[in-house]
């Protein structure tokens, strides 16, 4: 079990590193596009790249899906604990378990439907031509991984390995 836990943590950190590279790539593509547009307006013989919008849209989705499990692990996701701080300990635990179950079910449903979308787009060889011609399956590819691993992170909370409402100091330690 320890080997699986270490492999899971390593996968989450690899996905986090991938999201960091993607967000830097999005930054670089935007800077390049703006620079080429400025040069073109000054009369330079350059043509701004027409695929920037598509790459940025895909990059932001990939960045979000790859970083989500890591954010859940370090408790960096958004949640409101003002109500739970006023509750007695027993009520807080019951509410936390309910919240974990809701998130797990939601993530499992989203994982299932994103797998269906991924398979359908791959089999149909669908093309996304909104800003650039990309295979549509590349849009859906990170979704099952992101949602599935977030479900696993909240399952860890549900079985008592960790607690979402625990110390927020874990956020700083996880970074």
GROMACS .gro file of C-alpha atoms in nm:
model
  175
    1UNK     CA    1   0.000   0.000   0.000
    2UNK     CA    2   0.291   0.233   0.074
    3UNK     CA    3   0.422   0.185  -0.281
    4UNK     CA    4   0.083   0.281  -0.427
    5UNK     CA    5   0.064   0.590  -0.205
    6UNK     CA    6   0.413   0.701  -0.311
    7UNK     CA    7   0.333   0.640  -0.679
    8UNK     CA    8   0.010   0.837  -0.642
    9UNK     CA    9   0.193   1.129  -0.479
   10UNK     CA   10   0.463   1.119  -0.747
   11UNK     CA   11   0.196   1.126  -1.020
   12UNK     CA   12   0.034   1.429  -0.859
   13UNK     CA   13   0.368   1.610  -0.845
   14UNK     CA   14   0.446   1.522  -1.208
   15UNK     CA   15   0.107   1.659  -1.309
   16UNK     CA   16   0.177   1.974  -1.107
   17UNK     CA   17   0.510   2.017  -1.287
   18UNK     CA   18   0.331   1.970  -1.619
   19UNK     CA   19   0.081   2.240  -1.526
   20UNK     CA   20   0.367   2.474  -1.440
   21UNK     CA   21   0.526   2.416  -1.779
   22UNK     CA   22   0.193   2.471  -1.953
   23UNK     CA   23   0.122   2.800  -1.777
   24UNK     CA   24   0.472   2.922  -1.866
   25UNK     CA   25   0.411   2.813  -2.226
   26UNK     CA   26   0.082   3.004  -2.233
   27UNK     CA   27   0.265   3.312  -2.104
   28UNK     CA   28   0.535   3.275  -2.371
   29UNK     CA   29   0.283   3.228  -2.653
   30UNK     CA   30   0.089   3.539  -2.547
   31UNK     CA   31   0.406   3.749  -2.525
   32UNK     CA   32   0.518   3.623  -2.867
   33UNK     CA   33   0.178   3.695  -3.021
   34UNK     CA   34   0.164   4.047  -2.878
   35UNK     CA   35   0.523   4.111  -2.990
   36UNK     CA   36   0.452   3.993  -3.344
   37UNK     CA   37   0.137   4.207  -3.357
   38UNK     CA   38   0.333   4.516  -3.251
   39UNK     CA   39   0.606   4.443  -3.504
   40UNK     CA   40   0.346   4.395  -3.777
   41UNK     CA   41   0.188   4.732  -3.694
   42UNK     CA   42   0.529   4.896  -3.723
   43UNK     CA   43   0.561   4.758  -4.074
   44UNK     CA   44   0.784   4.457  -4.009
   45UNK     CA   45   0.725   4.169  -4.252
   46UNK     CA   46   0.583   3.934  -3.985
   47UNK     CA   47   0.241   3.781  -3.951
   48UNK     CA   48   0.091   3.733  -3.604
   49UNK     CA   49   0.012   3.372  -3.529
   50UNK     CA   50  -0.356   3.285  -3.568
   51UNK     CA   51  -0.348   2.984  -3.335
   52UNK     CA   52  -0.274   3.173  -3.014
   53UNK     CA   53  -0.633   3.180  -2.888
   54UNK     CA   54  -0.678   2.806  -2.937
   55UNK     CA   55  -0.350   2.721  -2.768
   56UNK     CA   56  -0.428   2.948  -2.473
   57UNK     CA   57  -0.776   2.797  -2.431
   58UNK     CA   58  -0.638   2.443  -2.436
   59UNK     CA   59  -0.347   2.540  -2.212
   60UNK     CA   60  -0.575   2.686  -1.947
   61UNK     CA   61  -0.792   2.373  -1.943
   62UNK     CA   62  -0.487   2.143  -1.926
   63UNK     CA   63  -0.330   2.360  -1.655
   64UNK     CA   64  -0.647   2.344  -1.445
   65UNK     CA   65  -0.697   1.970  -1.481
   66UNK     CA   66  -0.333   1.883  -1.412
   67UNK     CA   67  -0.306   2.110  -1.106
   68UNK     CA   68  -0.642   2.019  -0.944
   69UNK     CA   69  -0.532   1.697  -0.766
   70UNK     CA   70  -0.227   1.870  -0.619
   71UNK     CA   71  -0.443   2.159  -0.496
   72UNK     CA   72  -0.678   1.912  -0.331
   73UNK     CA   73  -0.380   1.736  -0.167
   74UNK     CA   74  -0.242   2.055  -0.015
   75UNK     CA   75  -0.591   2.190   0.069
   76UNK     CA   76  -0.537   2.481  -0.166
   77UNK     CA   77  -0.883   2.454  -0.321
   78UNK     CA   78  -1.156   2.701  -0.233
   79UNK     CA   79  -1.383   2.612   0.054
   80UNK     CA   80  -1.561   2.806   0.323
   81UNK     CA   81  -1.505   2.689   0.677
   82UNK     CA   82  -1.668   2.980   0.864
   83UNK     CA   83  -1.982   2.777   0.935
   84UNK     CA   84  -1.792   2.468   1.042
   85UNK     CA   85  -1.582   2.668   1.288
   86UNK     CA   86  -1.900   2.757   1.479
   87UNK     CA   87  -2.026   2.397   1.492
   88UNK     CA   88  -1.954   2.140   1.761
   89UNK     CA   89  -1.688   1.882   1.671
   90UNK     CA   90  -1.939   1.600   1.606
   91UNK     CA   91  -2.145   1.816   1.370
   92UNK     CA   92  -1.832   1.932   1.191
   93UNK     CA   93  -1.726   1.573   1.124
   94UNK     CA   94  -2.069   1.476   0.989
   95UNK     CA   95  -2.081   1.782   0.762
   96UNK     CA   96  -1.726   1.713   0.641
   97UNK     CA   97  -1.811   1.351   0.554
   98UNK     CA   98  -2.119   1.469   0.365
   99UNK     CA   99  -1.910   1.727   0.173
  100UNK     CA  100  -1.650   1.462   0.086
  101UNK     CA  101  -1.921   1.230  -0.047
  102UNK     CA  102  -2.074   1.505  -0.260
  103UNK     CA  103  -1.736   1.594  -0.411
  104UNK     CA  104  -1.644   1.229  -0.472
  105UNK     CA  105  -1.973   1.155  -0.647
  106UNK     CA  106  -1.944   1.473  -0.854
  107UNK     CA  107  -1.587   1.394  -0.959
  108UNK     CA  108  -1.671   1.032  -1.043
  109UNK     CA  109  -1.963   1.147  -1.260
  110UNK     CA  110  -1.744   1.405  -1.435
  111UNK     CA  111  -1.472   1.143  -1.483
  112UNK     CA  112  -1.720   0.903  -1.640
  113UNK     CA  113  -1.866   1.159  -1.882
  114UNK     CA  114  -1.525   1.301  -1.974
  115UNK     CA  115  -1.410   0.947  -2.060
  116UNK     CA  116  -1.717   0.907  -2.282
  117UNK     CA  117  -1.646   1.241  -2.452
  118UNK     CA  118  -1.281   1.149  -2.498
  119UNK     CA  119  -1.362   0.812  -2.655
  120UNK     CA  120  -1.631   0.961  -2.881
  121UNK     CA  121  -1.403   1.242  -3.002
  122UNK     CA  122  -1.118   0.997  -3.062
  123UNK     CA  123  -1.330   0.742  -3.251
  124UNK     CA  124  -1.505   1.008  -3.460
  125UNK     CA  125  -1.172   1.183  -3.529
  126UNK     CA  126  -1.349   1.509  -3.447
  127UNK     CA  127  -1.169   1.836  -3.512
  128UNK     CA  128  -1.208   2.148  -3.299
  129UNK     CA  129  -1.187   2.439  -3.540
  130UNK     CA  130  -1.280   2.731  -3.319
  131UNK     CA  131  -0.944   2.909  -3.334
  132UNK     CA  132  -0.713   2.648  -3.471
  133UNK     CA  133  -0.757   2.298  -3.599
  134UNK     CA  134  -0.693   2.060  -3.308
  135UNK     CA  135  -0.821   1.711  -3.254
  136UNK     CA  136  -1.109   1.741  -3.013
  137UNK     CA  137  -0.987   1.448  -2.801
  138UNK     CA  138  -0.687   1.660  -2.696
  139UNK     CA  139  -0.933   1.891  -2.523
  140UNK     CA  140  -1.089   1.606  -2.324
  141UNK     CA  141  -0.770   1.411  -2.255
  142UNK     CA  142  -0.669   1.565  -1.917
  143UNK     CA  143  -1.022   1.567  -1.774
  144UNK     CA  144  -1.054   1.204  -1.663
  145UNK     CA  145  -0.714   1.221  -1.493
  146UNK     CA  146  -0.786   1.549  -1.315
  147UNK     CA  147  -1.135   1.461  -1.196
  148UNK     CA  148  -1.041   1.102  -1.111
  149UNK     CA  149  -0.744   1.200  -0.900
  150UNK     CA  150  -0.943   1.472  -0.722
  151UNK     CA  151  -1.198   1.203  -0.634
  152UNK     CA  152  -0.915   0.992  -0.490
  153UNK     CA  153  -0.789   1.288  -0.285
  154UNK     CA  154  -1.133   1.341  -0.134
  155UNK     CA  155  -1.162   0.967  -0.075
  156UNK     CA  156  -0.848   1.003   0.136
  157UNK     CA  157  -1.033   1.268   0.338
  158UNK     CA  158  -1.342   1.046   0.367
  159UNK     CA  159  -1.156   0.741   0.503
  160UNK     CA  160  -0.966   0.955   0.753
  161UNK     CA  161  -0.616   0.963   0.606
  162UNK     CA  162  -0.638   1.342   0.605
  163UNK     CA  163  -0.893   1.610   0.691
  164UNK     CA  164  -0.996   1.893   0.462
  165UNK     CA  165  -1.091   2.107   0.761
  166UNK     CA  166  -0.766   2.042   0.941
  167UNK     CA  167  -0.482   2.285   0.978
  168UNK     CA  168  -0.445   2.523   0.685
  169UNK     CA  169  -0.071   2.520   0.759
  170UNK     CA  170  -0.061   2.209   0.540
  171UNK     CA  171  -0.110   2.440   0.240
  172UNK     CA  172   0.220   2.615   0.304
  173UNK     CA  173   0.398   2.287   0.374
  174UNK     CA  174   0.267   2.132   0.051
  175UNK     CA  175   0.399   2.413  -0.163
   0.00000   0.00000   0.00000
